[in-house]
Amino acid sequence: MPAAHGIQLPPLSLPPQLRGLPIVPLLLTLAASGIALHLFRVWWRLRHVPGPIWANFTNIQRVLWVTTGRSHEIHRDMHTKYGEVVRFAPNMVSLGNPAWIPQLYPIRPGFPKSDFYRVLMPFTRTGGALPAVFNTRDEELHKKIKSPIAPLFSMSNTLPLEVFVDKTISVMMEQLDKRFVDSGVVFDLSEWLQYFAFDVMGTLTFSKRYGFLEEGRDVNSMLSTIWQYMKRAAPYTQIPWFDEIWNKSNFMATFRSASGFTILGLVAKHIADRKAARITGKGADHGRGDRDMLSQFFELTTNNASLPPWCVTAWTFSNVIAGSDSTAIIMKTVWFNLLAYPDTLNRLRAELLEADRTAEGGLTKPYPSWKDVCDLPYLDAVIQEGLRMHPPFCLPLERVVPKGGIAIGGNFFPEGTVLGMSPYVANRHVPTFGEDAEIWNPDRWMVPKELRQRREAAIMSFGAGRRVCLGRHIAMLELKKIVPALVLRYEFDLIDHKRYVVENHWFFRQYGIDVKARRRVETESEKKTVVVSA
Ligand code: HEM
């Protein structure tokens, strides 16, 4: 043994009583016993819950499910195989019966979101992880940042925004007419619906379209950036402790751009521009005294000093990330299915034409107003069915069982267990939605009131309870505006329904609604149009 600083170290040797024992095998046995004991305890905790064997011991398989892009179907198949309660991971159980929604997603606090949602927080080296209304798990903080903006999203505050939806519709139609109508050019309708949904949210939030519709492309790669962000984040949601080390540490962020950074950059730019405009007195105003949402966000912080300084960023980030893709996904689902099932499209068009004939003065021109169409039963059924078929968020919406544990459906889940229900699974629950739950059938909503209400309460597309979607009225406004507007103006020929592709990485993505467009021959009443300027 070499001397350190001249001190002679004694040779390493075992105590005499241990000499002769097989130390290495002993250590290995001890380690193996420790691991076996740990795995036994992990399994024991939720041993009563059925599921695939590996789910008792590791999260790895559920991470892999998400990487396939088909986790929604895998989750559904797991429920078909194991029943309404399935163990997906050592501490995570998926529930599949919508009757349990009120227990799992109560209105009262005390059933917080799981670490899944922390993964979805954008992270920067200087600012750390940014909590937004959607992803914060801290219930106090959630209340603090949600309460001030909740009134902005009420139905009565949403309706005045209709004029901006109209403007965006007119830009879309101008572009479709110019580029595709009667030219025989095939285009992907799904892309244009996505451009529309984003440009509507851009208008509502910043008084500016992002320019997707005018340019007919993904300007500044914003759409692909959001998609890449989701795609990258989705597998980590299944193993959040790893995200903490890998994506949410300053050390790692030194070497690569942090998650959500680009979108935050875009949000920050809009906020900075607006601050500058406010100083020069050129803040955005819609001209009717209504201010865009960013202006309203600023006003809220001016009057409330107790709000955290990053509030405006968090609210705006929510609008960009939670409000556009989600609505686009439903628009695409509705349109793909209307085209794939032309009977349903014809029936919807007949309902709209009938309304045009019978309503006093006909439907509002050039696009039906919300008031004209909001109560049309078949339109409503079509939108509900679109929401049911492809909910945009398609992994279990996870919550953590509070102190004392909870019994749901005859199963007891101890405190700390993560429970979740996937909207895709709940929305296909056969006893609730019928044997044909896998298939597009708007008629399932044209049923007696009581059954319809039961189905409405069972649909999980907007989430439920305390954390139900804040923007659902805005989404319904957009959906009930764009669908009739396109139905009345165009005939689309779907080239091949097999080109339609869906992928799920927490958000759904669909593409391949390849169509040719023609102008529909309008009735006399429809020809009485008025011009809406963009
Ligand atoms: C069809 C369109 C939409 C669907 C299906 C949808 C779906 C959802 C779902 C499922 C949740 C709850 C997620 C959970 O529990 O983990 C949610 C929350 C939320 N959504 Fe939406 N959303 C849509 C449109 C919008 C729009 C247009 C906005 C904003 C303009 C928006 C803003 C929000 C916000 C802020 C939350 C968080 C609410 C909270 O935690 O208190 N959403 N949405």
Coordinates of C-alpha atoms and ligand atoms in Angstrom, one line a residue:
M1 CA 0.0 0.0 0.0
P2 CA 1.6 3.4 -1.0
A3 CA 2.1 5.9 1.7
A4 CA -0.1 9.0 1.6
H5 CA 1.7 12.1 2.9
G6 CA 4.2 9.8 4.5
I7 CA 1.6 7.9 6.6
Q8 CA 1.7 4.1 6.2
L9 CA -1.9 2.7 5.8
P10 CA -2.7 -0.7 7.2
P11 CA -3.5 -3.4 4.5
L12 CA -7.2 -3.9 3.8
S13 CA -8.3 -7.1 5.5
L14 CA -11.5 -8.7 6.8
P15 CA -12.1 -9.2 10.5
P16 CA -10.9 -12.7 11.5
Q17 CA -14.5 -13.9 12.2
L18 CA -15.5 -13.2 8.6
R19 CA -12.5 -14.7 7.0
G20 CA -13.3 -17.8 5.0
L21 CA -16.9 -16.7 4.4
P22 CA -18.1 -16.3 0.7
I23 CA -18.4 -12.5 1.0
V24 CA -19.4 -11.8 -2.6
P25 CA -22.2 -14.4 -2.8
L26 CA -23.4 -13.1 0.6
L27 CA -23.5 -9.5 -0.6
L28 CA -25.3 -10.6 -3.8
T29 CA -27.8 -12.6 -1.8
L30 CA -28.4 -9.6 0.6
A31 CA -29.0 -7.2 -2.4
A32 CA -31.3 -9.7 -4.1
S33 CA -33.3 -10.1 -0.9
G34 CA -33.6 -6.4 -0.5
I35 CA -34.8 -6.0 -4.1
A36 CA -37.2 -8.9 -3.7
L37 CA -38.6 -7.4 -0.5
H38 CA -39.0 -4.0 -2.2
L39 CA -40.8 -5.6 -5.1
F40 CA -43.0 -7.6 -2.8
R41 CA -44.1 -4.5 -0.9
V42 CA -44.7 -2.7 -4.2
W43 CA -46.9 -5.5 -5.5
W44 CA -48.6 -6.0 -2.1
R45 CA -49.9 -2.5 -1.9
L46 CA -52.3 -2.9 -4.9
R47 CA -52.3 -6.7 -5.1
H48 CA -56.1 -6.7 -5.5
V49 CA -56.0 -4.8 -8.7
P50 CA -55.8 -6.9 -11.9
G51 CA -53.4 -6.0 -14.7
P52 CA -50.5 -7.1 -16.7
I53 CA -47.8 -8.8 -14.5
W54 CA -45.0 -6.3 -15.2
A55 CA -47.3 -3.4 -14.1
N56 CA -46.9 -4.7 -10.5
F57 CA -43.2 -3.8 -10.6
T58 CA -42.3 -1.2 -13.2
N59 CA -43.4 1.8 -15.2
I60 CA -41.4 0.9 -18.2
Q61 CA -44.1 -0.8 -20.2
R62 CA -46.5 2.2 -19.9
V63 CA -43.7 4.4 -21.1
L64 CA -43.3 2.2 -24.2
W65 CA -47.0 2.2 -24.8
V66 CA -46.9 6.0 -25.1
T67 CA -44.0 5.9 -27.5
T68 CA -46.1 3.8 -30.0
G69 CA -48.5 6.7 -30.6
R70 CA -51.3 4.1 -30.0
S71 CA -51.5 4.2 -26.3
H72 CA -55.2 5.1 -26.4
E73 CA -56.0 1.8 -28.1
I74 CA -53.7 -0.2 -25.8
H75 CA -55.4 1.3 -22.8
R76 CA -58.8 0.5 -24.2
D77 CA -57.6 -3.1 -24.9
M78 CA -56.2 -3.4 -21.4
H79 CA -59.7 -2.5 -20.0
T80 CA -61.3 -5.0 -22.4
K81 CA -59.0 -7.7 -21.1
Y82 CA -58.8 -6.9 -17.3
G83 CA -62.1 -5.0 -16.6
E84 CA -63.0 -1.6 -15.4
V85 CA -60.1 -1.3 -12.9
V86 CA -56.6 -2.0 -14.2
R87 CA -53.2 -1.6 -12.7
F88 CA -51.0 0.2 -15.3
A89 CA -48.0 0.6 -13.1
P90 CA -46.8 -0.1 -9.5
N91 CA -48.6 2.9 -8.1
M92 CA -51.0 3.8 -10.9
V93 CA -54.5 2.4 -11.6
S94 CA -56.7 3.2 -14.6
L95 CA -60.4 3.4 -14.1
G96 CA -62.8 2.7 -17.0
N97 CA -66.3 3.3 -15.7
P98 CA -67.7 6.8 -16.2
A99 CA -70.0 6.3 -13.2
W100 CA -67.0 6.9 -11.0
I101 CA -66.3 10.4 -12.5
P102 CA -67.8 12.3 -9.6
Q103 CA -65.6 10.4 -7.1
L104 CA -62.4 10.7 -9.0
Y105 CA -62.9 14.3 -10.2
P106 CA -64.9 16.0 -7.5
I107 CA -65.8 19.7 -7.5
R108 CA -64.3 20.1 -4.0
P109 CA -60.5 20.4 -3.5
G110 CA -58.5 17.5 -2.0
F111 CA -57.9 15.2 -5.0
P112 CA -54.9 16.9 -6.6
K113 CA -53.4 16.3 -10.0
S114 CA -50.4 13.9 -10.1
D115 CA -46.8 14.6 -11.0
F116 CA -47.8 13.7 -14.6
Y117 CA -48.7 17.4 -15.0
R118 CA -45.4 18.7 -13.7
V119 CA -43.9 17.1 -16.8
L120 CA -46.0 19.4 -18.9
M121 CA -44.7 22.6 -17.3
P122 CA -42.4 24.4 -19.6
F123 CA -38.9 24.8 -18.0
T124 CA -36.3 27.4 -18.4
R125 CA -33.0 27.8 -16.6
T126 CA -33.8 31.2 -15.3
G127 CA -37.5 30.7 -14.5
G128 CA -37.6 27.1 -13.5
A129 CA -40.8 25.1 -14.2
L130 CA -43.7 27.5 -15.0
P131 CA -47.0 26.4 -13.5
A132 CA -50.1 27.2 -15.6
V133 CA -53.8 26.8 -14.7
F134 CA -53.8 23.5 -16.5
N135 CA -50.8 21.9 -15.1
T136 CA -50.3 23.1 -11.5
R137 CA -50.8 20.5 -8.9
D138 CA -50.8 22.9 -6.0
E139 CA -54.5 23.4 -5.2
E140 CA -54.0 26.7 -3.4
L141 CA -52.0 28.1 -6.3
H142 CA -54.5 26.8 -8.8
K143 CA -57.3 28.6 -7.0
K144 CA -55.2 31.8 -6.9
I145 CA -54.4 31.8 -10.6
K146 CA -57.7 30.4 -11.9
S147 CA -60.2 32.5 -10.0
P148 CA -59.4 35.8 -11.6
I149 CA -59.6 34.5 -15.2
A150 CA -62.5 32.1 -14.8
P151 CA -65.2 34.9 -15.5
L152 CA -63.4 35.7 -18.8
F153 CA -64.2 32.2 -20.0
S154 CA -67.9 32.2 -19.1
M155 CA -70.5 31.8 -21.8
S156 CA -71.6 35.4 -21.6
N157 CA -68.1 36.6 -22.0
T158 CA -67.5 34.1 -24.8
L159 CA -70.3 35.2 -27.1
P160 CA -69.0 38.7 -27.9
L161 CA -66.0 36.9 -29.3
E162 CA -68.1 35.5 -32.1
V163 CA -67.3 38.4 -34.4
F164 CA -63.6 37.3 -34.4
V165 CA -64.5 33.8 -35.2
D166 CA -66.5 35.1 -38.2
K167 CA -63.5 37.1 -39.4
T168 CA -61.3 34.1 -39.2
I169 CA -63.9 32.0 -41.1
S170 CA -64.0 34.6 -43.8
V171 CA -60.2 34.5 -44.2
M172 CA -60.3 30.7 -44.3
M173 CA -63.0 30.7 -47.0
E174 CA -61.2 33.3 -49.0
Q175 CA -58.1 31.2 -49.0
L176 CA -59.9 27.9 -49.8
D177 CA -61.8 29.6 -52.7
K178 CA -58.6 31.0 -54.1
R179 CA -56.4 28.0 -53.7
F180 CA -58.6 24.9 -54.1
V181 CA -62.2 25.4 -55.1
D182 CA -63.0 24.1 -58.5
S183 CA -59.3 23.8 -59.4
G184 CA -59.3 20.0 -58.6
V185 CA -56.2 20.5 -56.4
V186 CA -56.2 18.0 -53.6
F187 CA -55.4 19.4 -50.1
D188 CA -55.4 18.1 -46.6
L189 CA -58.5 19.6 -44.9
S190 CA -57.0 18.6 -41.5
E191 CA -54.2 21.1 -41.9
W192 CA -56.6 24.0 -42.8
L193 CA -58.8 23.2 -39.8
Q194 CA -55.7 23.4 -37.6
Y195 CA -54.7 26.7 -39.1
F196 CA -58.2 28.0 -38.5
A197 CA -58.2 26.9 -34.8
F198 CA -54.8 28.5 -34.2
D199 CA -55.7 31.7 -36.0
V200 CA -58.9 32.0 -34.0
M201 CA -57.0 31.7 -30.7
G202 CA -54.4 34.1 -32.0
T203 CA -57.1 36.6 -32.7
L204 CA -58.8 36.2 -29.3
T205 CA -55.7 36.2 -27.4
F206 CA -53.5 38.8 -29.2
S207 CA -55.8 40.4 -31.7
K208 CA -53.5 39.0 -34.3
R209 CA -53.8 35.9 -36.5
Y210 CA -50.7 33.9 -36.6
G211 CA -50.9 34.0 -40.4
F212 CA -51.4 30.3 -40.9
L213 CA -54.5 30.8 -43.1
E214 CA -53.1 33.7 -45.2
E215 CA -49.9 31.9 -45.8
G216 CA -51.3 28.4 -45.9
R217 CA -48.5 27.0 -43.9
D218 CA -47.0 26.4 -40.5
V219 CA -45.6 29.9 -40.0
N220 CA -42.5 30.0 -37.8
S221 CA -42.9 26.2 -37.4
M222 CA -45.2 26.9 -34.4
L223 CA -47.4 23.9 -35.0
S224 CA -44.6 21.5 -35.4
T225 CA -42.9 22.9 -32.4
I226 CA -45.9 22.3 -30.2
W227 CA -46.3 18.9 -31.6
Q228 CA -42.6 18.0 -31.0
Y229 CA -42.9 19.4 -27.4
M230 CA -45.9 17.1 -26.7
K231 CA -44.3 14.2 -28.4
R232 CA -41.2 14.6 -26.4
A233 CA -43.0 15.2 -23.1
A234 CA -45.6 12.4 -23.4
P235 CA -43.4 9.4 -22.4
Y236 CA -42.0 11.3 -19.4
T237 CA -45.5 11.8 -18.1
Q238 CA -45.5 8.1 -17.3
I239 CA -42.3 8.3 -15.3
P240 CA -42.2 11.8 -13.9
W241 CA -39.3 11.3 -11.5
F242 CA -37.0 10.8 -14.5
D243 CA -38.3 14.0 -16.2
E244 CA -37.2 15.9 -13.0
I245 CA -33.7 14.7 -13.5
W246 CA -33.5 14.7 -17.3
N247 CA -35.5 17.8 -18.3
K248 CA -36.0 20.0 -15.3
S249 CA -32.5 20.4 -14.0
N250 CA -30.4 23.5 -14.6
F251 CA -27.5 21.2 -15.3
M252 CA -29.2 19.4 -18.2
A253 CA -30.7 22.7 -19.5
T254 CA -27.1 24.0 -19.9
F255 CA -26.6 21.5 -22.7
R256 CA -29.9 21.7 -24.6
S257 CA -32.9 23.9 -25.1
A258 CA -35.3 23.3 -22.3
S259 CA -38.9 21.9 -22.8
G260 CA -41.5 24.4 -24.0
F261 CA -38.8 27.0 -24.4
T262 CA -39.8 28.0 -28.0
I263 CA -43.4 28.4 -27.2
L264 CA -42.6 30.4 -24.1
G265 CA -40.4 32.5 -26.3
L266 CA -43.4 33.3 -28.6
V267 CA -45.6 34.1 -25.6
A268 CA -42.9 36.3 -24.2
K269 CA -42.6 38.2 -27.4
H270 CA -46.3 38.9 -27.6
I271 CA -46.3 40.1 -24.0
A272 CA -43.3 42.3 -24.5
D273 CA -44.9 43.9 -27.6
R274 CA -48.1 44.5 -25.7
K275 CA -46.2 46.1 -22.8
A276 CA -44.5 48.4 -25.2
A277 CA -47.8 49.2 -26.9
R278 CA -49.4 49.9 -23.6
I279 CA -46.7 52.4 -22.7
T280 CA -47.2 54.2 -26.1
G281 CA -51.0 54.0 -25.6
K282 CA -51.5 51.6 -28.6
G283 CA -52.9 48.6 -26.7
A284 CA -55.1 46.3 -28.7
D285 CA -58.7 47.0 -28.7
H286 CA -61.3 45.3 -30.8
G287 CA -63.0 48.5 -31.5
R288 CA -66.2 47.5 -29.6
G289 CA -64.7 48.3 -26.2
D290 CA -63.9 44.6 -25.9
R291 CA -60.3 44.0 -25.3
D292 CA -58.5 40.9 -26.4
M293 CA -57.6 38.3 -23.7
L294 CA -54.0 39.5 -23.3
S295 CA -55.3 43.0 -22.5
Q296 CA -57.8 41.5 -20.0
F297 CA -55.0 39.4 -18.4
F298 CA -53.0 42.6 -17.9
E299 CA -55.9 44.4 -16.4
L300 CA -56.4 41.6 -13.9
T301 CA -52.9 41.8 -12.7
T302 CA -53.0 45.6 -12.4
N303 CA -55.9 45.3 -10.0
N304 CA -54.5 42.4 -7.9
A305 CA -51.1 42.8 -6.4
S306 CA -51.3 39.4 -4.7
L307 CA -51.0 37.5 -8.0
P308 CA -47.6 36.1 -8.9
P309 CA -45.6 38.1 -11.4
W310 CA -45.5 35.3 -14.0
C311 CA -49.3 35.1 -14.2
V312 CA -49.8 36.8 -17.5
T313 CA -47.2 34.5 -19.1
A314 CA -48.9 31.4 -17.5
W315 CA -52.4 32.4 -18.7
T316 CA -51.2 33.3 -22.2
F317 CA -49.3 30.0 -22.4
S318 CA -52.5 28.1 -21.5
N319 CA -54.4 29.8 -24.3
V320 CA -51.7 29.0 -26.9
I321 CA -51.1 25.4 -25.8
A322 CA -54.4 24.2 -24.4
G323 CA -56.8 26.1 -26.6
S324 CA -55.9 25.6 -30.2
D325 CA -54.8 22.0 -30.9
S326 CA -57.6 20.7 -28.7
T327 CA -60.3 22.4 -30.7
A328 CA -58.6 21.6 -34.0
I329 CA -58.6 17.9 -33.1
I330 CA -62.4 17.9 -32.6
M331 CA -62.9 19.8 -35.9
K332 CA -60.8 17.2 -37.7
T333 CA -62.7 14.3 -36.1
V334 CA -66.0 15.8 -37.0
W335 CA -65.0 16.5 -40.6
F336 CA -63.3 13.2 -41.2
N337 CA -66.4 11.3 -40.0
L338 CA -68.9 13.5 -41.8
L339 CA -67.0 12.8 -45.0
A340 CA -66.5 9.1 -44.3
Y341 CA -70.2 8.8 -43.4
P342 CA -71.9 11.0 -46.1
D343 CA -75.4 10.1 -44.8
T344 CA -74.6 12.1 -41.6
L345 CA -73.3 15.0 -43.6
N346 CA -76.4 15.1 -45.8
R347 CA -78.6 15.0 -42.7
L348 CA -76.7 17.8 -41.1
R349 CA -76.9 19.9 -44.3
A350 CA -80.6 19.2 -44.5
E351 CA -81.1 20.4 -41.0
L352 CA -79.2 23.6 -41.7
L353 CA -81.2 24.3 -44.9
E354 CA -84.4 23.6 -43.1
A355 CA -83.4 26.1 -40.4
D356 CA -82.6 28.6 -43.2
R357 CA -86.1 28.1 -44.7
T358 CA -88.0 28.3 -41.4
A359 CA -86.0 30.8 -39.3
E360 CA -87.3 34.4 -39.5
G361 CA -85.2 36.1 -42.2
G362 CA -83.3 32.8 -42.7
L363 CA -79.9 32.0 -41.2
T364 CA -77.5 34.8 -40.7
K365 CA -75.3 35.4 -43.8
P366 CA -72.7 34.7 -44.8
Y367 CA -72.2 32.3 -41.9
P368 CA -74.9 31.2 -39.5
S369 CA -74.7 33.0 -36.1
W370 CA -74.3 31.1 -32.8
K371 CA -77.9 32.1 -32.0
D372 CA -79.1 30.5 -35.2
V373 CA -77.5 27.2 -34.7
C374 CA -76.6 26.6 -31.1
D375 CA -79.8 24.6 -30.4
L376 CA -80.0 22.6 -33.7
P377 CA -80.3 19.1 -32.5
Y378 CA -78.5 17.2 -35.2
L379 CA -75.6 19.7 -35.3
D380 CA -75.3 19.3 -31.6
A381 CA -75.3 15.6 -31.9
V382 CA -72.6 15.7 -34.5
I383 CA -70.4 17.9 -32.3
Q384 CA -71.0 15.7 -29.2
E385 CA -70.1 12.6 -31.2
G386 CA -66.9 14.3 -32.5
L387 CA -66.0 15.1 -28.8
R388 CA -66.7 11.5 -27.9
M389 CA -64.8 9.8 -30.6
H390 CA -61.5 11.5 -30.3
P391 CA -61.0 13.4 -27.1
P392 CA -57.8 15.5 -27.7
F393 CA -56.2 14.5 -24.4
C394 CA -55.9 10.8 -24.5
L395 CA -53.9 9.5 -21.5
P396 CA -55.5 8.9 -18.1
L397 CA -56.1 12.3 -16.4
E398 CA -54.2 11.4 -13.2
R399 CA -55.1 12.4 -9.6
V400 CA -53.5 11.4 -6.3
V401 CA -55.7 9.6 -3.7
P402 CA -55.9 11.9 -0.6
K403 CA -55.2 11.0 3.1
G404 CA -57.3 8.1 4.3
G405 CA -57.5 6.4 0.9
I406 CA -60.7 6.0 -1.1
A407 CA -63.1 3.2 -2.1
I408 CA -64.3 3.3 -5.7
G409 CA -66.4 0.6 -7.3
G410 CA -65.8 -1.8 -4.5
N411 CA -62.0 -1.3 -4.6
F412 CA -60.0 0.4 -1.9
F413 CA -57.1 2.6 -3.0
P414 CA -54.6 3.6 -0.3
E415 CA -53.5 7.2 0.1
G416 CA -50.9 8.3 -2.5
T417 CA -52.1 5.9 -5.2
V418 CA -52.4 7.6 -8.6
L419 CA -55.8 7.0 -10.2
G420 CA -56.8 8.2 -13.6
M421 CA -59.4 7.8 -16.3
S422 CA -58.6 8.1 -20.0
P423 CA -61.2 10.1 -21.9
Y424 CA -60.7 7.7 -24.8
V425 CA -61.6 4.7 -22.6
A426 CA -64.5 6.4 -20.7
N427 CA -66.0 7.7 -24.0
R428 CA -66.2 4.2 -25.4
H429 CA -67.8 2.6 -22.3
V430 CA -70.2 0.1 -23.9
P431 CA -72.8 0.0 -21.2
T432 CA -73.1 3.8 -21.3
F433 CA -72.7 4.5 -25.0
G434 CA -74.0 1.3 -26.6
E435 CA -72.6 -1.7 -28.4
D436 CA -71.5 0.5 -31.3
A437 CA -69.4 2.7 -29.1
E438 CA -66.4 2.3 -31.5
I439 CA -68.3 3.8 -34.4
W440 CA -69.3 7.2 -35.5
N441 CA -73.0 7.6 -34.8
P442 CA -74.4 11.0 -34.0
D443 CA -77.8 9.4 -33.4
R444 CA -76.7 8.1 -30.1
W445 CA -77.3 11.7 -28.9
M446 CA -80.7 11.9 -30.4
V447 CA -82.3 9.9 -27.6
P448 CA -84.7 10.6 -24.7
K449 CA -83.5 13.4 -22.4
E450 CA -82.7 11.2 -19.5
L451 CA -80.4 8.9 -21.5
R452 CA -78.8 11.9 -23.3
Q453 CA -78.0 13.5 -19.9
R454 CA -76.5 10.3 -18.6
R455 CA -74.2 10.2 -21.7
E456 CA -73.3 13.8 -21.4
A457 CA -72.2 13.3 -17.8
A458 CA -70.2 10.3 -18.9
I459 CA -68.1 12.0 -21.6
M460 CA -64.7 12.9 -20.4
S461 CA -63.4 15.0 -23.3
F462 CA -63.4 18.3 -21.3
G463 CA -62.3 16.6 -18.1
A464 CA -64.5 16.9 -15.1
G465 CA -65.0 18.4 -11.7
R466 CA -62.7 21.0 -10.2
R467 CA -60.3 21.0 -13.1
V468 CA -62.8 20.8 -16.0
C469 CA -61.8 22.6 -19.1
L470 CA -62.0 26.4 -18.7
G471 CA -62.2 27.1 -22.5
R472 CA -65.1 24.7 -23.3
H473 CA -67.5 27.5 -24.2
I474 CA -64.9 29.0 -26.6
A475 CA -64.4 25.6 -28.1
M476 CA -68.1 25.0 -28.6
L477 CA -68.5 28.5 -30.2
E478 CA -65.8 27.7 -32.7
L479 CA -67.1 24.2 -33.4
K480 CA -70.7 25.3 -33.9
K481 CA -69.6 28.1 -36.2
I482 CA -67.0 26.4 -38.5
V483 CA -68.9 23.2 -39.1
P484 CA -72.1 24.7 -40.5
A485 CA -70.2 27.4 -42.3
L486 CA -68.2 24.8 -44.3
V487 CA -71.2 22.5 -44.7
L488 CA -73.3 25.2 -46.3
R489 CA -70.5 26.5 -48.6
Y490 CA -68.7 23.5 -49.9
E491 CA -68.9 20.0 -51.2
F492 CA -65.8 18.1 -50.3
D493 CA -64.8 14.8 -52.0
L494 CA -62.7 12.6 -49.7
I495 CA -60.0 11.1 -51.8
D496 CA -59.3 8.0 -49.7
H497 CA -60.4 7.5 -46.1
K498 CA -57.4 5.2 -45.6
R499 CA -55.1 8.1 -45.8
Y500 CA -56.4 9.4 -42.5
V501 CA -53.9 8.8 -39.8
V502 CA -54.1 9.4 -36.0
E503 CA -51.3 9.5 -33.5
N504 CA -51.5 10.0 -29.8
H505 CA -48.8 11.5 -27.7
W506 CA -51.0 12.9 -25.0
F507 CA -52.4 15.2 -27.7
F508 CA -53.9 13.6 -30.7
R509 CA -52.7 14.4 -34.1
Q510 CA -54.6 13.6 -37.2
Y511 CA -53.7 14.2 -40.8
G512 CA -54.6 12.9 -44.3
I513 CA -58.1 14.2 -44.7
D514 CA -57.3 14.7 -48.4
V515 CA -60.1 16.3 -50.3
K516 CA -61.1 18.2 -53.4
A517 CA -63.5 21.1 -52.9
R518 CA -66.4 22.5 -54.9
R519 CA -68.7 25.4 -54.1
R520 CA -72.1 24.2 -53.2
V521 CA -75.0 25.4 -55.3
E522 CA -76.8 27.8 -53.0
T523 CA -80.5 28.2 -52.6
E524 CA -82.1 31.6 -53.3
S525 CA -82.3 32.4 -49.6
E526 CA -78.6 31.5 -49.1
K527 CA -77.6 33.9 -51.9
K528 CA -78.6 36.9 -49.8
T529 CA -75.1 37.3 -48.3
V530 CA -73.6 40.2 -46.5
V531 CA -69.9 40.9 -46.6
V532 CA -67.7 40.4 -43.5
S533 CA -64.3 42.0 -43.8
A534 CA -61.3 40.2 -42.5
Ligands
HEM1 C1 -62.6 21.0 -27.9 C2 -61.7 21.7 -27.3 C3 -61.1 21.4 -25.9 C4 -61.0 20.2 -25.2 C5 -61.6 18.9 -25.6 C6 -60.4 20.5 -24.0 C7 -60.1 19.6 -23.0 C8 -59.6 19.9 -21.7 C9 -59.4 18.9 -20.7 C10 -59.7 17.4 -20.8 C11 -59.0 19.6 -19.6 C12 -58.7 18.9 -18.2 C13 -57.5 18.1 -18.2 C14 -57.2 17.4 -16.9 O1 -58.1 17.2 -16.1 O2 -56.1 17.1 -16.8 C15 -58.9 20.9 -20.0 C16 -58.4 21.9 -19.1 C17 -58.2 23.2 -19.5 N1 -58.5 23.8 -20.7 FE1 -59.4 22.8 -22.3 N2 -60.1 21.9 -23.9 C18 -60.5 22.4 -25.1 C19 -60.4 23.8 -25.4 C20 -59.9 24.7 -24.6 C21 -59.8 26.1 -25.0 C22 -60.3 26.7 -26.3 C23 -59.1 26.7 -24.0 C24 -58.7 28.2 -23.8 C25 -59.0 29.1 -24.5 C26 -58.9 25.7 -22.9 C27 -58.3 26.0 -21.7 C28 -58.2 25.1 -20.7 C29 -57.6 25.4 -19.4 C30 -57.1 26.7 -18.9 C31 -57.7 24.2 -18.6 C32 -57.3 24.0 -17.2 C33 -58.4 24.1 -16.2 C34 -58.0 23.9 -14.8 O3 -57.1 23.1 -14.5 O4 -58.7 24.5 -13.9 N3 -59.3 24.5 -23.4 N4 -59.3 21.1 -21.3

